[in-house]
Amino acid sequence: MEYMLILLSFSILSGLIMSRAAKMVNLPSVTAYLVAGLLIGPFVLGRAGIRGIGFSTMEEVNSFSIISQAALGFIAFEIGNEFRLKDLKTMGRSAITVGILQAVITTIVVDIALLSLHFLFPSLISMSSAITLGAIAAATAPAATLMVVKQYKAQGPMTKLLLMVVAIDDAVGLVLFSLSFGMATAMETGAISITGVLVEPLVELVLSILLGVLGGVGLNVLEKYFHSRSKRMSLAVAFVMMTVGVSMLTWKVGGVKCGFSLLLVCMVEGTVFCNINETSQELMDRVDRWTGPLNMLFFVLSGAELDLSVLSNPMVLFIGLVFIAFRSLGKISGAYLSCRMEKTSPIIQKYLGITLLPQAGVALGMALTARNLADGEVVGNVVLFAVLLYELFGPTLTKWALLKAGEISIEGKKSARTPNSGDTVGMTIS
């Protein structure tokens, strides 16, 4: 246990030091954290095998997965805060339209590209893997997007639409993946499972929404009994952690696998709470400050999880580059067409798609499921390669797009330090 604490503290320090280096070249902090994780991971510093200084194996990285899950829960909870009724009235329809259409268009574009590759070189990639990768392409990483928005205090119509779209995107991606993976499995086995393709995804969506609503209402009810800032913050933290834990449970009812989508549950919980609680914004701000080190750890661990061994396989690199090129084309063109359909501003039409490029945890989870296919290892390695590039360069592209849209301004250096007042008399506990 002592080495785990040393390793966690070393991970945070690595992220902090790398963020200082990244600031010199105007890179987002999230990219610095990912690079820090890569450097202390099993393929670089971890190879030295010094306990507490770097991750020696992937198993050691995975032993901290509960931290990553908790961080994702808080990130999703905060994104749910963006779905306030006043914003939904003005942008709700656009967010739903763009969220669904850009994901569907991306899947179609990647499907066409990879299926063409299959027909040209049948031994390179199977039809079932091509269809599955098309659905995985729809997924976007909300964590990296939110971190860039927070770091640069992005504000404006595109930022609001972006945060809503990345939230909707995961729900749409779940449905698309279930349908595509069901078709892919049917191609290989000759039998289609209605339960796996339609019933289980629908059950997961419904259960996730119900749990999220229950969590949001429960937090609102209990919050009224506490008045100090620290206790209200502690209550919110406890609720999100509990929600994350419950979201990881799975069980079977009559042959139907039941479970939750962690991201969707926490998003709904945040949405419900922020719309029924009059002081939710102040509480959300305090929780946001508390989760700073947790979010940093999440990205450092994500960097350490990036498997550099996939770079040694030319076939994976080739398929991966095709996947990345056409996924990027699908996201950018899909966002452009759907935004134009909704008559958003030309700036949003031009730059929103670029902000949707980051991809990480959700895609990796889908790829893990896809390993059950005959050549599922190809799917997993292609997604790993894509995530490696998208995670390293996606945040920078998101920052660039928001900068071009005029919704962030790069400020000069500022320090949060303030001199001690020297007066501790009358100090109160908040």
Short mmCIF file of C-alpha atoms in Angstrom, two decimals:
data_model
loop_
_atom_site.label_atom_id
_atom_site.label_comp_id
_atom_site.label_asym_id
_atom_site.label_seq_id
_atom_site.Cartn_x
_atom_site.Cartn_y
_atom_site.Cartn_z
CA MET A 1 0.00 0.00 0.00
CA GLU A 2 2.85 2.39 0.76
CA TYR A 3 4.17 2.00 -2.80
CA MET A 4 0.73 2.77 -4.19
CA LEU A 5 0.69 6.08 -2.31
CA ILE A 6 4.21 6.90 -3.47
CA LEU A 7 3.26 6.07 -7.07
CA LEU A 8 0.10 8.20 -6.91
CA SER A 9 2.02 11.19 -5.57
CA PHE A 10 4.75 10.64 -8.18
CA SER A 11 2.05 10.60 -10.88
CA ILE A 12 0.62 13.94 -9.73
CA LEU A 13 4.10 15.51 -9.48
CA SER A 14 4.94 14.25 -12.98
CA GLY A 15 1.75 15.80 -14.35
CA LEU A 16 2.49 19.11 -12.62
CA ILE A 17 6.07 19.29 -13.88
CA MET A 18 5.04 18.39 -17.42
CA SER A 19 2.27 21.01 -17.36
CA ARG A 20 4.92 23.69 -16.72
CA ALA A 21 6.88 22.48 -19.76
CA ALA A 22 3.69 22.39 -21.86
CA LYS A 23 2.87 25.98 -20.92
CA MET A 24 6.13 27.14 -22.50
CA VAL A 25 4.95 25.85 -25.88
CA ASN A 26 1.27 26.78 -25.37
CA LEU A 27 -0.03 23.21 -25.17
CA PRO A 28 -3.14 22.37 -23.08
CA SER A 29 -2.49 20.91 -19.63
CA VAL A 30 -4.42 17.75 -20.49
CA THR A 31 -1.85 16.94 -23.21
CA ALA A 32 0.93 17.46 -20.65
CA TYR A 33 -0.73 15.04 -18.21
CA LEU A 34 -1.09 12.39 -20.96
CA VAL A 35 2.56 12.77 -21.98
CA ALA A 36 3.60 12.56 -18.32
CA GLY A 37 1.68 9.30 -18.00
CA LEU A 38 3.29 7.97 -21.17
CA LEU A 39 6.75 8.79 -19.81
CA ILE A 40 6.21 7.12 -16.42
CA GLY A 41 4.36 4.20 -18.02
CA PRO A 42 5.54 0.63 -18.68
CA PHE A 43 7.23 1.52 -21.99
CA VAL A 44 9.53 4.30 -20.76
CA LEU A 45 10.43 4.96 -17.10
CA GLY A 46 8.52 1.90 -15.92
CA ARG A 47 11.03 -0.32 -17.71
CA ALA A 48 13.56 0.51 -14.99
CA GLY A 49 11.45 -1.54 -12.56
CA ILE A 50 11.95 0.82 -9.59
CA ARG A 51 8.97 0.43 -7.26
CA GLY A 52 7.07 3.67 -6.74
CA ILE A 53 8.88 5.39 -9.62
CA GLY A 54 6.84 4.69 -12.73
CA PHE A 55 4.41 1.90 -13.67
CA SER A 56 6.31 -1.33 -14.34
CA THR A 57 3.43 -3.23 -15.97
CA MET A 58 -0.01 -2.62 -17.46
CA GLU A 59 -1.44 -4.64 -14.57
CA GLU A 60 0.00 -2.06 -12.17
CA VAL A 61 -1.67 0.75 -14.15
CA ASN A 62 -4.99 -1.13 -14.19
CA SER A 63 -4.86 -1.58 -10.41
CA PHE A 64 -5.69 2.14 -10.16
CA SER A 65 -8.69 1.87 -12.51
CA ILE A 66 -11.14 2.79 -9.72
CA ILE A 67 -9.53 6.26 -9.64
CA SER A 68 -10.14 6.65 -13.38
CA GLN A 69 -13.75 5.53 -12.97
CA ALA A 70 -14.34 7.99 -10.13
CA ALA A 71 -12.79 10.83 -12.15
CA LEU A 72 -15.02 10.00 -15.13
CA GLY A 73 -18.02 10.13 -12.82
CA PHE A 74 -17.16 13.65 -11.62
CA ILE A 75 -16.45 14.80 -15.17
CA ALA A 76 -19.81 13.48 -16.35
CA PHE A 77 -21.54 15.02 -13.32
CA GLU A 78 -20.07 18.40 -14.23
CA ILE A 79 -21.08 18.07 -17.89
CA GLY A 80 -24.64 17.41 -16.69
CA ASN A 81 -24.51 20.88 -15.16
CA GLU A 82 -24.52 22.28 -18.72
CA PHE A 83 -28.04 20.96 -19.36
CA ARG A 84 -29.84 23.77 -17.60
CA LEU A 85 -33.41 24.48 -18.71
CA LYS A 86 -32.60 28.00 -19.86
CA ASP A 87 -29.93 26.58 -22.20
CA LEU A 88 -32.09 23.65 -23.31
CA LYS A 89 -34.82 26.05 -24.40
CA THR A 90 -32.43 27.85 -26.73
CA MET A 91 -30.02 25.07 -27.77
CA GLY A 92 -31.69 21.78 -26.82
CA ARG A 93 -33.00 20.94 -30.28
CA SER A 94 -29.70 21.84 -31.96
CA ALA A 95 -27.73 19.76 -29.45
CA ILE A 96 -29.90 16.68 -30.02
CA THR A 97 -29.83 17.04 -33.80
CA VAL A 98 -26.07 17.59 -33.97
CA GLY A 99 -25.34 14.95 -31.32
CA ILE A 100 -27.22 12.25 -33.24
CA LEU A 101 -26.42 13.20 -36.84
CA GLN A 102 -22.67 13.75 -36.48
CA ALA A 103 -22.33 10.36 -34.75
CA VAL A 104 -24.40 8.54 -37.41
CA ILE A 105 -22.57 10.26 -40.29
CA THR A 106 -19.18 9.40 -38.75
CA THR A 107 -20.18 5.74 -38.46
CA ILE A 108 -21.36 5.65 -42.09
CA VAL A 109 -18.20 7.35 -43.41
CA VAL A 110 -15.86 4.99 -41.49
CA ASP A 111 -17.98 1.97 -42.46
CA ILE A 112 -17.71 2.85 -46.16
CA ALA A 113 -13.92 3.37 -45.91
CA LEU A 114 -13.18 0.17 -43.99
CA LEU A 115 -15.61 -1.99 -45.98
CA SER A 116 -13.93 -0.74 -49.16
CA LEU A 117 -10.61 -1.73 -47.60
CA HIS A 118 -12.06 -5.17 -46.86
CA PHE A 119 -13.21 -5.72 -50.45
CA LEU A 120 -9.84 -4.57 -51.81
CA PHE A 121 -7.76 -6.58 -49.31
CA PRO A 122 -9.98 -9.28 -47.70
CA SER A 123 -7.12 -10.65 -45.62
CA LEU A 124 -6.38 -7.23 -44.08
CA ILE A 125 -9.63 -6.69 -42.17
CA SER A 126 -12.87 -8.69 -41.92
CA MET A 127 -16.29 -7.27 -42.70
CA SER A 128 -17.41 -7.76 -39.09
CA SER A 129 -14.41 -5.83 -37.74
CA ALA A 130 -14.94 -3.04 -40.28
CA ILE A 131 -18.57 -2.57 -39.19
CA THR A 132 -17.61 -2.64 -35.51
CA LEU A 133 -14.86 -0.04 -35.96
CA GLY A 134 -17.37 2.19 -37.76
CA ALA A 135 -19.56 2.27 -34.66
CA ILE A 136 -16.61 2.81 -32.31
CA ALA A 137 -15.66 5.85 -34.42
CA ALA A 138 -18.80 7.65 -33.22
CA ALA A 139 -17.58 7.86 -29.60
CA THR A 140 -16.04 11.12 -28.36
CA ALA A 141 -14.08 11.66 -25.13
CA PRO A 142 -15.90 14.17 -22.94
CA ALA A 143 -13.09 14.35 -20.37
CA ALA A 144 -10.43 15.92 -22.59
CA THR A 145 -12.94 18.36 -24.06
CA LEU A 146 -14.14 19.51 -20.63
CA MET A 147 -10.60 19.95 -19.33
CA VAL A 148 -9.66 22.23 -22.24
CA VAL A 149 -12.87 24.24 -21.75
CA LYS A 150 -12.12 24.63 -18.02
CA GLN A 151 -8.43 25.46 -18.40
CA TYR A 152 -9.06 28.29 -20.86
CA LYS A 153 -12.42 29.33 -19.36
CA ALA A 154 -14.08 28.95 -22.76
CA GLN A 155 -17.45 30.68 -23.02
CA GLY A 156 -19.87 31.20 -25.85
CA PRO A 157 -22.52 29.48 -27.97
CA MET A 158 -20.14 26.92 -29.50
CA THR A 159 -18.80 25.91 -26.09
CA LYS A 160 -22.32 25.41 -24.73
CA LEU A 161 -23.34 23.39 -27.78
CA LEU A 162 -20.11 21.37 -27.64
CA LEU A 163 -20.62 20.25 -24.02
CA MET A 164 -24.20 19.22 -24.76
CA VAL A 165 -23.18 17.34 -27.91
CA VAL A 166 -20.38 15.33 -26.23
CA ALA A 167 -22.87 14.28 -23.55
CA ILE A 168 -25.46 13.13 -26.11
CA ASP A 169 -22.75 11.55 -28.26
CA ASP A 170 -22.00 8.80 -25.75
CA ALA A 171 -25.63 7.68 -25.54
CA VAL A 172 -25.88 7.62 -29.35
CA GLY A 173 -22.53 5.82 -29.60
CA LEU A 174 -23.76 3.12 -27.20
CA VAL A 175 -26.80 2.40 -29.41
CA LEU A 176 -24.76 2.44 -32.65
CA PHE A 177 -22.16 0.10 -31.18
CA SER A 178 -24.79 -2.34 -29.91
CA LEU A 179 -26.45 -2.48 -33.33
CA SER A 180 -23.17 -2.80 -35.26
CA PHE A 181 -21.59 -5.32 -32.90
CA GLY A 182 -24.81 -7.38 -33.02
CA MET A 183 -24.62 -7.43 -36.82
CA ALA A 184 -20.93 -8.30 -36.72
CA THR A 185 -21.55 -11.20 -34.33
CA ALA A 186 -24.42 -12.42 -36.52
CA MET A 187 -22.08 -12.44 -39.57
CA GLU A 188 -19.61 -14.70 -37.74
CA THR A 189 -22.06 -17.01 -35.96
CA GLY A 190 -24.95 -16.99 -38.43
CA ALA A 191 -27.44 -16.10 -35.69
CA ILE A 192 -28.60 -12.66 -34.61
CA SER A 193 -29.42 -11.97 -30.98
CA ILE A 194 -32.36 -9.60 -30.53
CA THR A 195 -31.55 -9.52 -26.82
CA GLY A 196 -27.99 -8.34 -27.38
CA VAL A 197 -28.77 -5.92 -30.21
CA LEU A 198 -31.95 -4.24 -28.96
CA VAL A 199 -33.07 -5.33 -25.49
CA GLU A 200 -29.83 -4.96 -23.49
CA PRO A 201 -28.90 -1.50 -24.85
CA LEU A 202 -32.44 -0.26 -24.19
CA VAL A 203 -32.38 -1.69 -20.66
CA GLU A 204 -29.01 -0.03 -20.02
CA LEU A 205 -30.27 3.36 -21.22
CA VAL A 206 -33.47 3.20 -19.16
CA LEU A 207 -31.71 1.98 -15.99
CA SER A 208 -29.01 4.64 -16.37
CA ILE A 209 -31.56 7.44 -16.69
CA LEU A 210 -33.58 6.15 -13.72
CA LEU A 211 -30.49 5.84 -11.49
CA GLY A 212 -29.32 9.30 -12.54
CA VAL A 213 -32.70 10.85 -11.73
CA LEU A 214 -32.77 9.06 -8.37
CA GLY A 215 -29.26 10.29 -7.55
CA GLY A 216 -30.03 13.89 -8.53
CA VAL A 217 -33.25 14.00 -6.52
CA GLY A 218 -31.63 12.28 -3.53
CA LEU A 219 -28.73 14.72 -3.50
CA ASN A 220 -31.16 17.66 -3.65
CA VAL A 221 -33.23 16.33 -0.74
CA LEU A 222 -30.26 15.68 1.56
CA GLU A 223 -28.40 18.87 0.59
CA LYS A 224 -31.10 20.96 2.26
CA TYR A 225 -30.15 19.55 5.69
CA PHE A 226 -26.57 20.86 5.51
CA HIS A 227 -25.60 24.51 5.44
CA SER A 228 -21.82 24.75 5.69
CA ARG A 229 -19.95 24.78 2.39
CA SER A 230 -17.59 21.97 3.34
CA LYS A 231 -20.36 19.59 4.42
CA ARG A 232 -22.43 20.27 1.31
CA MET A 233 -19.38 19.64 -0.83
CA SER A 234 -18.65 16.41 1.06
CA LEU A 235 -22.23 15.28 0.50
CA ALA A 236 -21.98 15.93 -3.26
CA VAL A 237 -18.65 14.07 -3.46
CA ALA A 238 -20.12 11.12 -1.56
CA PHE A 239 -23.15 11.00 -3.86
CA VAL A 240 -21.09 11.00 -7.05
CA MET A 241 -18.77 8.31 -5.67
CA MET A 242 -21.74 6.19 -4.65
CA THR A 243 -23.29 6.65 -8.09
CA VAL A 244 -20.04 5.56 -9.74
CA GLY A 245 -19.93 2.45 -7.56
CA VAL A 246 -23.52 1.47 -8.27
CA SER A 247 -23.01 2.15 -12.00
CA MET A 248 -20.33 -0.56 -12.10
CA LEU A 249 -22.77 -3.28 -10.95
CA THR A 250 -24.09 -5.84 -13.45
CA TRP A 251 -26.57 -8.69 -13.11
CA LYS A 252 -28.76 -10.95 -15.23
CA VAL A 253 -32.53 -11.21 -15.34
CA GLY A 254 -33.92 -14.04 -17.46
CA GLY A 255 -30.83 -14.17 -19.65
CA VAL A 256 -30.78 -10.38 -20.16
CA LYS A 257 -27.60 -8.68 -18.96
CA CYS A 258 -28.50 -5.58 -16.93
CA GLY A 259 -26.17 -2.74 -16.08
CA PHE A 260 -25.56 0.98 -16.32
CA SER A 261 -23.59 3.46 -18.40
CA LEU A 262 -21.43 5.27 -15.84
CA LEU A 263 -21.15 8.42 -17.96
CA LEU A 264 -24.87 8.61 -18.69
CA VAL A 265 -25.85 8.01 -15.04
CA CYS A 266 -23.61 10.78 -13.70
CA MET A 267 -24.61 13.18 -16.50
CA VAL A 268 -28.29 12.68 -15.71
CA GLU A 269 -27.60 13.04 -11.98
CA GLY A 270 -25.83 16.37 -12.59
CA THR A 271 -28.58 17.56 -14.94
CA VAL A 272 -31.40 16.77 -12.52
CA PHE A 273 -29.61 18.29 -9.54
CA CYS A 274 -28.64 21.54 -11.28
CA ASN A 275 -32.22 22.08 -12.49
CA ILE A 276 -34.02 21.50 -9.19
CA ASN A 277 -31.55 23.01 -6.73
CA GLU A 278 -31.38 26.79 -6.37
CA THR A 279 -27.78 26.81 -5.10
CA SER A 280 -26.41 24.12 -7.39
CA GLN A 281 -23.96 26.38 -9.25
CA GLU A 282 -22.08 27.37 -6.09
CA LEU A 283 -21.88 23.73 -5.00
CA MET A 284 -20.72 22.60 -8.45
CA ASP A 285 -17.92 25.19 -8.32
CA ARG A 286 -16.71 23.85 -4.97
CA VAL A 287 -16.79 20.23 -6.18
CA ASP A 288 -14.85 21.30 -9.26
CA ARG A 289 -12.02 22.66 -7.07
CA TRP A 290 -11.96 19.44 -5.04
CA THR A 291 -11.60 17.25 -8.13
CA GLY A 292 -8.51 19.01 -9.57
CA PRO A 293 -5.93 16.40 -8.43
CA LEU A 294 -8.35 13.56 -9.27
CA ASN A 295 -8.76 14.77 -12.85
CA MET A 296 -5.00 15.15 -13.19
CA LEU A 297 -4.51 11.59 -12.01
CA PHE A 298 -7.12 10.40 -14.50
CA PHE A 299 -5.18 11.78 -17.45
CA VAL A 300 -1.77 10.68 -16.17
CA LEU A 301 -3.15 7.15 -15.73
CA SER A 302 -4.75 7.38 -19.20
CA GLY A 303 -1.33 8.26 -20.62
CA ALA A 304 0.28 5.34 -18.80
CA GLU A 305 -2.36 3.02 -20.30
CA LEU A 306 -1.39 3.94 -23.88
CA ASP A 307 0.17 0.81 -25.37
CA LEU A 308 3.17 1.75 -27.54
CA SER A 309 3.61 -1.85 -28.71
CA VAL A 310 0.89 -1.31 -31.33
CA LEU A 311 3.34 0.96 -33.20
CA SER A 312 5.42 -2.10 -34.13
CA ASN A 313 2.68 -3.64 -36.33
CA PRO A 314 2.57 -2.12 -39.86
CA MET A 315 -0.90 -3.57 -40.55
CA VAL A 316 -2.34 -1.93 -37.44
CA LEU A 317 -0.69 1.37 -38.37
CA PHE A 318 -2.16 1.28 -41.88
CA ILE A 319 -5.72 0.42 -40.78
CA GLY A 320 -5.36 2.88 -37.92
CA LEU A 321 -4.42 5.74 -40.23
CA VAL A 322 -7.41 4.97 -42.46
CA PHE A 323 -9.64 4.87 -39.38
CA ILE A 324 -8.29 8.19 -38.06
CA ALA A 325 -8.52 9.95 -41.44
CA PHE A 326 -12.12 8.94 -42.14
CA ARG A 327 -13.29 9.32 -38.55
CA SER A 328 -11.94 12.88 -38.60
CA LEU A 329 -13.67 13.46 -41.95
CA GLY A 330 -16.92 12.05 -40.53
CA LYS A 331 -16.84 14.16 -37.37
CA ILE A 332 -16.00 17.41 -39.17
CA SER A 333 -18.41 16.92 -42.09
CA GLY A 334 -21.14 15.47 -39.84
CA ALA A 335 -20.96 18.41 -37.46
CA TYR A 336 -20.90 20.86 -40.39
CA LEU A 337 -23.96 19.37 -42.11
CA SER A 338 -26.01 18.99 -38.92
CA CYS A 339 -25.11 22.52 -37.73
CA ARG A 340 -26.02 23.91 -41.13
CA MET A 341 -29.34 22.07 -40.95
CA GLU A 342 -29.97 23.75 -37.58
CA LYS A 343 -28.91 27.14 -39.00
CA THR A 344 -26.21 27.73 -36.39
CA SER A 345 -23.60 30.43 -36.99
CA PRO A 346 -20.99 29.84 -39.74
CA ILE A 347 -18.25 29.78 -37.09
CA ILE A 348 -19.92 26.88 -35.24
CA GLN A 349 -20.48 25.05 -38.54
CA LYS A 350 -16.79 25.41 -39.37
CA TYR A 351 -15.12 24.56 -36.07
CA LEU A 352 -17.43 22.36 -33.96
CA GLY A 353 -16.39 19.12 -35.66
CA ILE A 354 -12.73 19.67 -34.80
CA THR A 355 -13.58 19.85 -31.09
CA LEU A 356 -15.25 16.42 -31.32
CA LEU A 357 -12.07 14.56 -32.35
CA PRO A 358 -10.67 13.48 -28.92
CA GLN A 359 -11.36 9.80 -28.21
CA ALA A 360 -10.49 7.66 -25.19
CA GLY A 361 -12.18 5.55 -22.50
CA VAL A 362 -15.57 4.86 -24.08
CA ALA A 363 -13.95 3.73 -27.34
CA LEU A 364 -11.50 1.50 -25.45
CA GLY A 365 -14.40 -0.08 -23.56
CA MET A 366 -16.16 -0.84 -26.84
CA ALA A 367 -12.94 -2.27 -28.29
CA LEU A 368 -12.60 -4.56 -25.27
CA THR A 369 -16.07 -5.97 -25.98
CA ALA A 370 -15.18 -6.34 -29.68
CA ARG A 371 -12.26 -8.64 -28.84
CA ASN A 372 -14.82 -11.49 -28.90
CA LEU A 373 -14.83 -11.24 -32.71
CA ALA A 374 -12.67 -13.59 -34.78
CA ASP A 375 -10.09 -10.87 -35.41
CA GLY A 376 -11.09 -8.73 -32.45
CA GLU A 377 -7.44 -8.18 -31.60
CA VAL A 378 -7.12 -6.10 -34.77
CA VAL A 379 -10.06 -3.93 -33.64
CA GLY A 380 -8.53 -3.45 -30.21
CA ASN A 381 -5.09 -2.51 -31.53
CA VAL A 382 -6.48 -0.10 -34.16
CA VAL A 383 -8.52 1.68 -31.47
CA LEU A 384 -5.47 1.78 -29.17
CA PHE A 385 -3.41 3.41 -31.94
CA ALA A 386 -6.18 5.90 -32.72
CA VAL A 387 -6.63 6.78 -29.05
CA LEU A 388 -2.86 7.29 -28.72
CA LEU A 389 -2.90 9.97 -31.45
CA TYR A 390 -6.29 11.48 -30.62
CA GLU A 391 -5.45 11.87 -26.94
CA LEU A 392 -2.10 13.50 -27.64
CA PHE A 393 -3.24 15.87 -30.40
CA GLY A 394 -7.02 16.15 -29.84
CA PRO A 395 -6.88 18.60 -26.91
CA THR A 396 -4.59 20.94 -28.87
CA LEU A 397 -6.99 20.87 -31.82
CA THR A 398 -9.92 21.56 -29.48
CA LYS A 399 -8.08 24.55 -28.04
CA TRP A 400 -7.26 25.82 -31.54
CA ALA A 401 -10.89 25.51 -32.69
CA LEU A 402 -12.24 27.33 -29.63
CA LEU A 403 -9.60 30.02 -30.13
CA LYS A 404 -10.63 30.45 -33.78
CA ALA A 405 -14.27 30.63 -32.70
CA GLY A 406 -13.34 33.52 -30.39
CA GLU A 407 -14.51 31.73 -27.25
CA ILE A 408 -11.21 31.63 -25.37
CA SER A 409 -8.53 34.22 -24.91
CA ILE A 410 -5.00 33.29 -23.93
CA GLU A 411 -4.15 35.35 -20.87
CA GLY A 412 -0.76 36.29 -19.50
CA LYS A 413 0.83 34.53 -16.54
CA LYS A 414 -1.10 34.78 -13.31
CA SER A 415 -0.33 33.55 -9.83
CA ALA A 416 -2.87 32.29 -7.33
CA ARG A 417 -0.54 33.13 -4.45
CA THR A 418 -1.66 35.76 -1.94
CA PRO A 419 0.45 36.98 0.99
CA ASN A 420 -0.43 35.74 4.46
CA SER A 421 -2.53 38.28 6.31
CA GLY A 422 -0.85 37.44 9.59
CA ASP A 423 -4.21 37.62 11.31
CA THR A 424 -5.67 34.28 12.36
CA VAL A 425 -7.97 35.71 15.03
CA GLY A 426 -11.62 35.18 14.29
CA MET A 427 -10.92 32.53 11.65
CA THR A 428 -14.07 30.58 10.77
CA ILE A 429 -14.51 27.08 9.38
CA SER A 430 -16.63 26.98 6.21
#
